[in-house]
Coordinates of C-alpha atoms in Angstrom, one line a residue:
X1 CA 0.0 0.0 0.0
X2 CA 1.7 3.3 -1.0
X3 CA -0.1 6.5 -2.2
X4 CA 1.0 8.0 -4.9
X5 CA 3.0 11.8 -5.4
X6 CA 0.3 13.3 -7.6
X7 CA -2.7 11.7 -5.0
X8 CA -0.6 13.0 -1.9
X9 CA 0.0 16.7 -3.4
X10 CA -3.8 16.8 -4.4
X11 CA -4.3 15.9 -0.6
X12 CA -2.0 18.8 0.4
X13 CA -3.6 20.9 -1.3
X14 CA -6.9 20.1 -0.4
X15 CA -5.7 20.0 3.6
X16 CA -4.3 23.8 2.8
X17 CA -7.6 25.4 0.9
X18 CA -9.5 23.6 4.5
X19 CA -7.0 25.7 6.5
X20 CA -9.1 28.8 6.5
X21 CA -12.4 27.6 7.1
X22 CA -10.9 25.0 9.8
X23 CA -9.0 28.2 11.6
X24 CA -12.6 30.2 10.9
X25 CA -14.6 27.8 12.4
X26 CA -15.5 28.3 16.1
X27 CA -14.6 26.4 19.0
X28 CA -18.2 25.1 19.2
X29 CA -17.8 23.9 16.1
X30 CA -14.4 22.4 16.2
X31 CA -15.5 20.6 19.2
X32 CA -18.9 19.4 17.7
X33 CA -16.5 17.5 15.1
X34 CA -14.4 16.0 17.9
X35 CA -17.6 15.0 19.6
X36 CA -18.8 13.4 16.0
X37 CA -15.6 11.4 15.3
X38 CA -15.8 9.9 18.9
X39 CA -19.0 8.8 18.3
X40 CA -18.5 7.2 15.2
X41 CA -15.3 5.1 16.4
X42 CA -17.6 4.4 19.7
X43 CA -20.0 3.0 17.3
X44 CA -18.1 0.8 15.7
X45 CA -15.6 -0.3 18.4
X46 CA -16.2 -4.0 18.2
X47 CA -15.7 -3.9 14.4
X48 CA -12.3 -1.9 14.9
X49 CA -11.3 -3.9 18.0
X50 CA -11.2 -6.8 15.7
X51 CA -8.8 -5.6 12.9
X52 CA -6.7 -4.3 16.0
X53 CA -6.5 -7.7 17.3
X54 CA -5.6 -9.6 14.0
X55 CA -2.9 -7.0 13.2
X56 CA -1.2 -6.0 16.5
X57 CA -1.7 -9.2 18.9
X58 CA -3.0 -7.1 21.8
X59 CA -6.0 -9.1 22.4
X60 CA -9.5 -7.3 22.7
X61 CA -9.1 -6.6 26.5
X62 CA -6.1 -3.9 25.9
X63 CA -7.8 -2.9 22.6
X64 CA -11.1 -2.4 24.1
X65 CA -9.8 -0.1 26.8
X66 CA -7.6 1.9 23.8
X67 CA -10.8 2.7 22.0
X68 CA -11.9 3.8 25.0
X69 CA -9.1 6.2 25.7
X70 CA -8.7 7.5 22.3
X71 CA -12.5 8.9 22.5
X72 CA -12.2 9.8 26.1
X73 CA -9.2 12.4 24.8
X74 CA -11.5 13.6 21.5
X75 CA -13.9 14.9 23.9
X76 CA -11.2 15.8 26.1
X77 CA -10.2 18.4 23.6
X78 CA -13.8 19.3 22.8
X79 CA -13.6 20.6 26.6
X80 CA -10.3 22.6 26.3
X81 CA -11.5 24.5 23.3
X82 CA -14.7 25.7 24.5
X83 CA -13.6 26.7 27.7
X84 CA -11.2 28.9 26.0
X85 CA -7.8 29.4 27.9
X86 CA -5.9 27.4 25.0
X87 CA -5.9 30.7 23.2
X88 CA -4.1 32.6 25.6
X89 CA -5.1 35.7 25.3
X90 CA -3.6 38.8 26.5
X91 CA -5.0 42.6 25.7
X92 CA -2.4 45.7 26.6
X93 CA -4.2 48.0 26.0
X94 CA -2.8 51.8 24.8
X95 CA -0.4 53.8 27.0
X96 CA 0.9 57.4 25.9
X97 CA 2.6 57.8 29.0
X98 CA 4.8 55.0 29.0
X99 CA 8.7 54.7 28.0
X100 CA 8.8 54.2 25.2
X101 CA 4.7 55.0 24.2
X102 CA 2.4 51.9 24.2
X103 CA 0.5 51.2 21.2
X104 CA -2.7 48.7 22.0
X105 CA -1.3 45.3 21.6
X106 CA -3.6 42.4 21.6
X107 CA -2.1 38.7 21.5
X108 CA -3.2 35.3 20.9
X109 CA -2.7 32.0 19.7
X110 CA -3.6 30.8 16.1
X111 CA -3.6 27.4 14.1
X112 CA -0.1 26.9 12.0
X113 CA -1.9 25.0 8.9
X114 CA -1.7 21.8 7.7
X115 CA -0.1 18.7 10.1
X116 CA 1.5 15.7 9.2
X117 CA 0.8 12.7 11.6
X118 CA 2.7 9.8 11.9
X119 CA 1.0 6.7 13.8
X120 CA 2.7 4.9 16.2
X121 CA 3.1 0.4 16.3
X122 CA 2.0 0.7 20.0
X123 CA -0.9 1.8 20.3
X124 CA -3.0 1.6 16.8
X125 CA -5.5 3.8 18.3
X126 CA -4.4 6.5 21.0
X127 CA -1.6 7.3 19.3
X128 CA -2.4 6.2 15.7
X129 CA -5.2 7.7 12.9
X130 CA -7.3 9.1 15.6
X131 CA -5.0 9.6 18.3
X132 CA -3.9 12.4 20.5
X133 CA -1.9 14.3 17.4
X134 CA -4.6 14.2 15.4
X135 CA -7.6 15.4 18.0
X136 CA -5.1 18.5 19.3
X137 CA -4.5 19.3 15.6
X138 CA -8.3 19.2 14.5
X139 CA -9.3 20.5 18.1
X140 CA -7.0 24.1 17.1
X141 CA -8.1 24.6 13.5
X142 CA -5.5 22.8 11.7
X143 CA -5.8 20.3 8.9
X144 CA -4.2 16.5 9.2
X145 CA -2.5 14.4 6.9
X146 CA -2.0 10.9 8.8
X147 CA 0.7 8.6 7.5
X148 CA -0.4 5.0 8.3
X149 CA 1.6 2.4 10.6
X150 CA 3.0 -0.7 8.2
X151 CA 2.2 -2.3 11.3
X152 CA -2.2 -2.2 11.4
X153 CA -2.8 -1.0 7.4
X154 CA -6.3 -2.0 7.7
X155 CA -7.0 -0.6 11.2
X156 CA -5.3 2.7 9.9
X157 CA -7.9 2.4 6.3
X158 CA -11.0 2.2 8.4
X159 CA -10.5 4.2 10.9
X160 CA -9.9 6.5 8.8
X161 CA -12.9 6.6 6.5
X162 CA -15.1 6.6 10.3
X163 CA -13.3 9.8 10.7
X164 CA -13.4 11.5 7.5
X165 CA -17.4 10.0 7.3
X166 CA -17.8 11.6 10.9
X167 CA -16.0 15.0 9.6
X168 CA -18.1 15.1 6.7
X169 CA -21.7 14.4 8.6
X170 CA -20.1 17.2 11.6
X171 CA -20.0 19.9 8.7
X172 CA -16.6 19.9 8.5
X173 CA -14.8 21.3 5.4
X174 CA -13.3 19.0 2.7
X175 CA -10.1 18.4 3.0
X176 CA -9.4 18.6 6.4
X177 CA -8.4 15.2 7.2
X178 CA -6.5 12.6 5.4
X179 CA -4.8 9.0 5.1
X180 CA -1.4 8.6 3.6
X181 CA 0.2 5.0 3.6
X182 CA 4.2 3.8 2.4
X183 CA 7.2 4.8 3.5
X184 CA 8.0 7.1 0.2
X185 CA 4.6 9.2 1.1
X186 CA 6.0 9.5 4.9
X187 CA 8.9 11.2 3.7
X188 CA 7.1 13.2 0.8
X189 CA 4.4 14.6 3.7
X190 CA 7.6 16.3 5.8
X191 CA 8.9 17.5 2.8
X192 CA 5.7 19.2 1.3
X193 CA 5.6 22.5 1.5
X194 CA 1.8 22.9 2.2
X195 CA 2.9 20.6 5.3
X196 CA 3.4 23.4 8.7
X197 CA 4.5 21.2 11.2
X198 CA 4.8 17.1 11.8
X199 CA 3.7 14.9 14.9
X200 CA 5.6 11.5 15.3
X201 CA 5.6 8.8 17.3
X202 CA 8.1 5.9 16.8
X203 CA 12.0 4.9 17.1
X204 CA 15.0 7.4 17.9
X205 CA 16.6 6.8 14.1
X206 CA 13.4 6.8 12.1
X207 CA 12.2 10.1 14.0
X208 CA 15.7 12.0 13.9
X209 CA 15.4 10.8 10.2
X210 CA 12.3 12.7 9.5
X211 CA 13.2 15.9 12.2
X212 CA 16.3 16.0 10.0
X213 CA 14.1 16.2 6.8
X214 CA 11.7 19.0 8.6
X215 CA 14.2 21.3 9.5
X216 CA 16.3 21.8 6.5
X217 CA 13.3 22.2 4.5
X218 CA 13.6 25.7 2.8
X219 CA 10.7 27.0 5.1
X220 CA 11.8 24.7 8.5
X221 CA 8.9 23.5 10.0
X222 CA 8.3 21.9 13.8
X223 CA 8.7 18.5 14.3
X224 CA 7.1 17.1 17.5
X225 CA 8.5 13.6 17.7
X226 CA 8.3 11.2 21.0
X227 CA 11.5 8.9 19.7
X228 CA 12.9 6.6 22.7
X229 CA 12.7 6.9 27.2
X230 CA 14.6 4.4 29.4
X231 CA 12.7 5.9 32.0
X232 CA 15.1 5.6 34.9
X233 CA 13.7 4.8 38.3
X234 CA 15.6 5.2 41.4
X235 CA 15.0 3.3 44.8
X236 CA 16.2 4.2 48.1
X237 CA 18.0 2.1 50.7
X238 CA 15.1 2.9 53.2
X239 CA 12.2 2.2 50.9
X240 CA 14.2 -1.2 49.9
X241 CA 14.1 -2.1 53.7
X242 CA 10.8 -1.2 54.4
X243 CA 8.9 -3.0 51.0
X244 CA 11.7 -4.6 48.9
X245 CA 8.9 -7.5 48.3
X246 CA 6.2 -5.2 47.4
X247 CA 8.4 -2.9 45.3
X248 CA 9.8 -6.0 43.1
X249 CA 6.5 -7.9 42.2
X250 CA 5.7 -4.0 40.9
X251 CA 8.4 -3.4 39.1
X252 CA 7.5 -7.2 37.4
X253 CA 4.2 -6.3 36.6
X254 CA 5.6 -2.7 35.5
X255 CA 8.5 -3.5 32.4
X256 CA 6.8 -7.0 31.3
X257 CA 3.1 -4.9 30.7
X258 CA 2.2 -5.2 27.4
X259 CA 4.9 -7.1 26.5
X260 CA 7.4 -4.0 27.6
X261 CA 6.3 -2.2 24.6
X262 CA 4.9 0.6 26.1
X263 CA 6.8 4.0 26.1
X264 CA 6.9 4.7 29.5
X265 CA 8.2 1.0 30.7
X266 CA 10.8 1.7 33.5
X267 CA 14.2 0.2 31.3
X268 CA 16.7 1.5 34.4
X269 CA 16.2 1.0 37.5
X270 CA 18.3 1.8 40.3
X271 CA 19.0 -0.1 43.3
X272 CA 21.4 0.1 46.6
X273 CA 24.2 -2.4 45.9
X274 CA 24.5 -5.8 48.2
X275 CA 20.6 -6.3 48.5
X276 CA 18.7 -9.8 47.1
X277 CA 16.3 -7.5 45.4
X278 CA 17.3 -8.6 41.9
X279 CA 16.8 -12.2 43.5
X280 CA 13.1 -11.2 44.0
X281 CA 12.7 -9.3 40.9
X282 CA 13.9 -12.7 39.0
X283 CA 11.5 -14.8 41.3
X284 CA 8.7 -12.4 40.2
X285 CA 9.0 -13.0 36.4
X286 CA 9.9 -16.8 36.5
X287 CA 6.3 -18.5 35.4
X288 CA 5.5 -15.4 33.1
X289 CA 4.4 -16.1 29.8
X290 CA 6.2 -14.9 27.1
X291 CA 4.3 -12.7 24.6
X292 CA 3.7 -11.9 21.0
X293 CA 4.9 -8.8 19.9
X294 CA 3.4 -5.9 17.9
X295 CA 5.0 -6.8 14.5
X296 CA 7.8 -9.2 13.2
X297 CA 10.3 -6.3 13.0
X298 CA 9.8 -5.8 16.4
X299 CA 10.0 -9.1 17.2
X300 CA 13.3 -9.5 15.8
X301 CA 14.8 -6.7 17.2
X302 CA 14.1 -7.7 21.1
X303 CA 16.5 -10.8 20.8
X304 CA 19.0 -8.3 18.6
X305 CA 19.0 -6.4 22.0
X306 CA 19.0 -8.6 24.7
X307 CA 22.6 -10.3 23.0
X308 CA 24.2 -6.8 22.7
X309 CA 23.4 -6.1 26.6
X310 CA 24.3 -9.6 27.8
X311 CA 27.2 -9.7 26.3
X312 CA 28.7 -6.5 27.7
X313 CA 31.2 -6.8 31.0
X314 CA 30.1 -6.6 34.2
X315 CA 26.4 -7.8 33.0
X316 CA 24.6 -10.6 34.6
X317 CA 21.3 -11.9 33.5
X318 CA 19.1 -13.2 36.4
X319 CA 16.2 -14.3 34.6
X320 CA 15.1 -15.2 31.3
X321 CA 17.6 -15.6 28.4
X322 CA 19.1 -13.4 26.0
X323 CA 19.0 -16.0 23.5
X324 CA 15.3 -16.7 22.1
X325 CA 13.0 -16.6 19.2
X326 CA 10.4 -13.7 19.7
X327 CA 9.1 -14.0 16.2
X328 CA 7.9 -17.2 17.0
X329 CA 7.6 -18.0 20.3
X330 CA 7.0 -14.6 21.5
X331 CA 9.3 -12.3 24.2
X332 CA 10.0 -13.7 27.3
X333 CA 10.7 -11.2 30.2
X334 CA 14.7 -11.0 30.8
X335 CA 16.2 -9.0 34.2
X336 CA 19.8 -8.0 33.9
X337 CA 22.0 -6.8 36.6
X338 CA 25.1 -4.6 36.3
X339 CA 26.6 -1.5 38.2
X340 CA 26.7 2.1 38.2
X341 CA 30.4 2.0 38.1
X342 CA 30.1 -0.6 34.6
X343 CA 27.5 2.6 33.0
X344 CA 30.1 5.3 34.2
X345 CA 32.5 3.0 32.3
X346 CA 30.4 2.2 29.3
X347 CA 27.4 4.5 29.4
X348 CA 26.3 4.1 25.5
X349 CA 26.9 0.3 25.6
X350 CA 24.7 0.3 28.6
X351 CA 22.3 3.2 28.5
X352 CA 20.6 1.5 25.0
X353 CA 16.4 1.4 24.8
X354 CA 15.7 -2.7 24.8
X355 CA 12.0 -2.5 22.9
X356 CA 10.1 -5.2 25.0
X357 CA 9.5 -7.0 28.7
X358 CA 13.3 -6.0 29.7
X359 CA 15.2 -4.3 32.3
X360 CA 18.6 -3.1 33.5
X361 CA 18.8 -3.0 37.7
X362 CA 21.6 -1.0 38.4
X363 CA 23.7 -1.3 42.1
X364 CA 25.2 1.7 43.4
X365 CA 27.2 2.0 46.0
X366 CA 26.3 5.7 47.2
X367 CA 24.4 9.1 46.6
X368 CA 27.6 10.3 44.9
X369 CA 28.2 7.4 42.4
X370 CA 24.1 7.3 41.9
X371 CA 24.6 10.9 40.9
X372 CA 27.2 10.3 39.0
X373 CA 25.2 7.5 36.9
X374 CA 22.2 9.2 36.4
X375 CA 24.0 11.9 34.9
X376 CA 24.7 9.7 31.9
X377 CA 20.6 8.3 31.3
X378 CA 19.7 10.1 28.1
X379 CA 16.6 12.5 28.6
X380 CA 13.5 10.2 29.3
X381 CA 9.6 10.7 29.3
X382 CA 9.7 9.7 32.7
X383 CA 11.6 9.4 36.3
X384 CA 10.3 8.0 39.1
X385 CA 11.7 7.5 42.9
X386 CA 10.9 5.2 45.8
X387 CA 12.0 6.7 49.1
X388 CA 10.3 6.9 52.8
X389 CA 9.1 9.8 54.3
X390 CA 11.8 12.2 55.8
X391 CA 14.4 11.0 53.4
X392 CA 16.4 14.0 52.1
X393 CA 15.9 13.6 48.2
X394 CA 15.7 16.9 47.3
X395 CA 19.5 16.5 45.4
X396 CA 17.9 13.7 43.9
X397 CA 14.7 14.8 42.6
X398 CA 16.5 18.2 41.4
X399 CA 18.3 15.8 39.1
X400 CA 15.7 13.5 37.9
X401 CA 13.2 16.7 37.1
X402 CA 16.4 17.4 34.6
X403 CA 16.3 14.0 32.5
X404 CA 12.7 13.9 32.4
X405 CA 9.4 15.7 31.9
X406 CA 7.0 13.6 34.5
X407 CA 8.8 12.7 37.9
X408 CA 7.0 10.2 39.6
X409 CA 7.0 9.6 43.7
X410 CA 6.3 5.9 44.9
X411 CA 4.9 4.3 41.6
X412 CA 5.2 3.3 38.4
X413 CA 5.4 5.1 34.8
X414 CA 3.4 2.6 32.9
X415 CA 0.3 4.4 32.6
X416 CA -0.2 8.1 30.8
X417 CA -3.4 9.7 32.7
X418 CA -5.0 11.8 29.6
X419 CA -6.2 15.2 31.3
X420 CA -5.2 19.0 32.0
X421 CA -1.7 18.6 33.7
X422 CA -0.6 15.8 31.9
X423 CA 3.3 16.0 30.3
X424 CA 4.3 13.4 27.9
X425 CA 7.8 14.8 26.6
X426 CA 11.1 15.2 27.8
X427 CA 14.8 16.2 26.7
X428 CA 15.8 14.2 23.4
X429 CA 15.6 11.7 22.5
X430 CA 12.7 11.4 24.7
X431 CA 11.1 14.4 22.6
X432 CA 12.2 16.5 19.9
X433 CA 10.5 19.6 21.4
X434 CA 9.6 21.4 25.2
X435 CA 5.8 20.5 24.6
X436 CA 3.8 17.2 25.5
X437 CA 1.9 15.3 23.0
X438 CA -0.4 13.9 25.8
X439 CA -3.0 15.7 27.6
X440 CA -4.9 19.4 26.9
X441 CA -1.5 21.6 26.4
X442 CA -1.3 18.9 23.1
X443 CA -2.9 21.5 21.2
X444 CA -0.1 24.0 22.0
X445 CA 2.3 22.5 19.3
X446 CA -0.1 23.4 16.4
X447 CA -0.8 27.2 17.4
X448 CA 1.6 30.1 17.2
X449 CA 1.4 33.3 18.5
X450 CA 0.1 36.6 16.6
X451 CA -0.1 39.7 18.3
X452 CA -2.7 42.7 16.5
X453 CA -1.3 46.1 17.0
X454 CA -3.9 49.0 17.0
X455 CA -6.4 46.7 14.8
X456 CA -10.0 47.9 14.3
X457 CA -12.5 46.5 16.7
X458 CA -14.2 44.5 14.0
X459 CA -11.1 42.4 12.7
X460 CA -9.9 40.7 16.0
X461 CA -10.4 37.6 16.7
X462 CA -13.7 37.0 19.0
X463 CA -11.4 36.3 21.8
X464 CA -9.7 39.6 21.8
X465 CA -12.9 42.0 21.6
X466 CA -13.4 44.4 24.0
X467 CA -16.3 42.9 25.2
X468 CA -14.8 39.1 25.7
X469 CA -17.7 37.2 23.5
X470 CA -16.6 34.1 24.1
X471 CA -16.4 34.8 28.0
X472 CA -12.8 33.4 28.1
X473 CA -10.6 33.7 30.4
X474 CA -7.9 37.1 29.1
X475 CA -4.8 38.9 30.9
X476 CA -6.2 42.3 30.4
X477 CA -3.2 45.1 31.5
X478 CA -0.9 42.5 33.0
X479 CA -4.1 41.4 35.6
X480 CA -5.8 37.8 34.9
X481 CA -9.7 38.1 34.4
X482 CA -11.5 35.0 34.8
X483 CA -14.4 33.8 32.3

């Protein structure tokens, strides 16, 4: 399945004459469309659910709940546009007397254009055709262009014509939503020049492939791009002492959760040296089932990984084997064991994203040499530590709150909560931007600022009128009024 150059530019073109209208459009209406696609793909779950399932091998439970979420964040989105903050506006208004003289400045935030979307293997619907890119995109005014996963083709085709069906019924203008599918067309959509920015979701080299393409475009666009997380976790001497049991059969359940294929799965985890806690971590996997994987590639790749990490010095494998067949037999969960002095040593040996029900526990000796390690994880989505009250950690979660852009206190990162203060990014290569893909600030990586100088009443935008419209919430003369 591959679309074709002349069919993609005709949809570019299409996505950029819908650009107006879709920025036009109120937020009542935007959000009506939201409200129609997740209706649609509620209405047809069961028939979706059970493409998902014969493509991906997540069984209908996880699929089921998916669904679920992905219409859960539409609406989501139908919420944060109408109440209006997401436009952040801000009214100065004129001042003669000031240094130098004010003119009247009025500011807010406006839809860039078109989007290109990449899905992601992981999650064929939250993160796929319909996903979060795609609702904060729509949900702001701008036009998407989804390029489909290899990994669910016929998922991607019929979810998409739901959506565009959905559109179309909503009143939505032509054009504003898409389906592209091949890897030539990926690489065509960052390129176009009708394209105005790109959200992706996938591996560290095919993501920095396609950020490389988007900024030396002639006209550089954004590229939003979740690429890899090891998601370091850190636990305490004291909370080891108090629930070392407890905090191991977690920590099982945790990296082994959808066959570890989940972007937040805690890959590093950090541990006081001289303790039988990788003992009990081990104990806590032996029995598990090994599980299929999202797509052969994938499957292929977890053994590829395993071998380089077991056969670097100073690493042990307590449980499970390196060597096994994933494509066939499944993945099977492995636990390895090494020091922080072996990843001061060899850091990007050691410090290297294992796709699949994997971890690396990681013995130091002290705060210093933990310090000292941490400073080497590569920025991650997440960072979590387990400590007992009264422990002074504030060194510690100083440090952590640097590699990562959710810190986590006593649990565990699998698990993305889809609501107002949500923050799915982090430094690269966790993200290639400051912004989260997950959550209602989504919609800020598709808006840029404008500000009006001295514009006639009658041309600004309803949320910058004098007498607020839309009831929104404005900073009026550097003092917050409340909708």
């Amino acid at each position: 399945m591959q679309t074709a150059t002349q069919e993609l530019q005709d949809l570019t073109s299409a996505a950029h004459a819908a650009a107006g209208p879709a920025a036009a459009a109120s937020d009542a209406e935007r959000a009506s469309w939201l409200q129609a696609i997740a209706d649609a793909l509620d209405a047809n779950a069961a028939e979706l659910v059970a493409i998902a399932d014969s493509e991906t091998r997540l069984g209908t439970a996880r699929l089921t709940g998916e669904v679920a979420r992905t219409t859960g964040q539409l609406r989501l989105f139908a919420r944060v546009i109408t109440e209006g903050s997401y436009l952040e506006a801000v009214i100065d208004h004129a001042n003669p007397d000031s240094t130098p003289p004010s003119p009247d400045l009025r500011r807010i935030l406006r839809p860039v254009g078109p989007v290109a979307v990449f899905s992601a293997s992981n999650f064929p619907f939250a993160f796929s055709v319909a996903g979060g890119d795609t609702a904060s995109a729509l949900a702001v005014g701008c036009p998407v262009i989804v390029k489909a996963h290899s990994g669910h083709l016929e998922l991607s085709s019929r979810t998409a014509e739901i959506v565009a069906a959905a559109l179309s019924d909503a009143g939505a203008p032509a054009g504003l939503f898409a389906l592209v599918a091949g890897r030539e067309a990926g690489t065509a959509l960052v390129q176009d020049p009708l394209i105005k920015a790109v959200g992706f979701t996938g591996s560290i080299p095919g993501g920095r492939a396609l950020f490389d393409l988007a900024v030396s475009r002639p006209e550089p666009i954004p590229f939003y791009g979740e690429l890899g997380s090891l998601n370091p976790v850190v636990i305490t001497p004291a909370a080891l002492a108090a629930r070392g049991s407890q905090l191991a059969a977690a920590l099982a359940g945790s990296f082994t959760m959808g066959a570890g294929q989940f972007c937040t799965k805690p890959g590093l985890v950090f541990i006081p040296a001289g303790t039988e806690f990788g003992a009990e971590v081990a104990a806590e996997c032996t029995g598990k089932a090994a599980a299929p994987m999202l797509t052969d590639r994938i499957a292929a790749a977890y053994p590829q990984g395993l071998a380089g990490l077991a056969a670097q010095p100073g690493v042990d494998v307590l449980s499970g084997t390196a060597d096994q067949d994933a494509e066939a037999n499944g993945a099977a969960a492995v636990v390895f064991s090494t020091t922080a002095a072996a990843v001061i040593a060899r850091p990007a040996e050691l410090l290297e994203e294992c796709f699949g029900p994997t971890t690396l526990l990681i013995e130091y000796r002290d705060d210093a040499e933990l310090a000292a390690a941490l400073a080497l994880v590569p920025g991650s989505l997440t960072a979590t530590v387990h400590a007992e009250e009264g422990e002074d950690i504030g060194a510690l979660v100083d440090q952590l709150t640097g590699l990562a852009g959710r810190v986590l206190f006593g649990g565990w990162p699998t698990g993305v909560a889809v609501n107002w203060a949500q923050q799915h990014g982090g430094p690269y290569p966790a993200t290639t931007s400051l912004f989260t893909s997950v959550g209602a600030t989504a919609v800020r990586r598709f808006q840029r600022p404008v500000a009006y100088q001295d514009a006639p009443e009658a041309l600004l935008p309803a949320a910058l009128r004098e007498d607020n419209p839309l009831g929104v919430s404005r900073r009026v003369d550097g003092v917050l009024q409340l909708g």
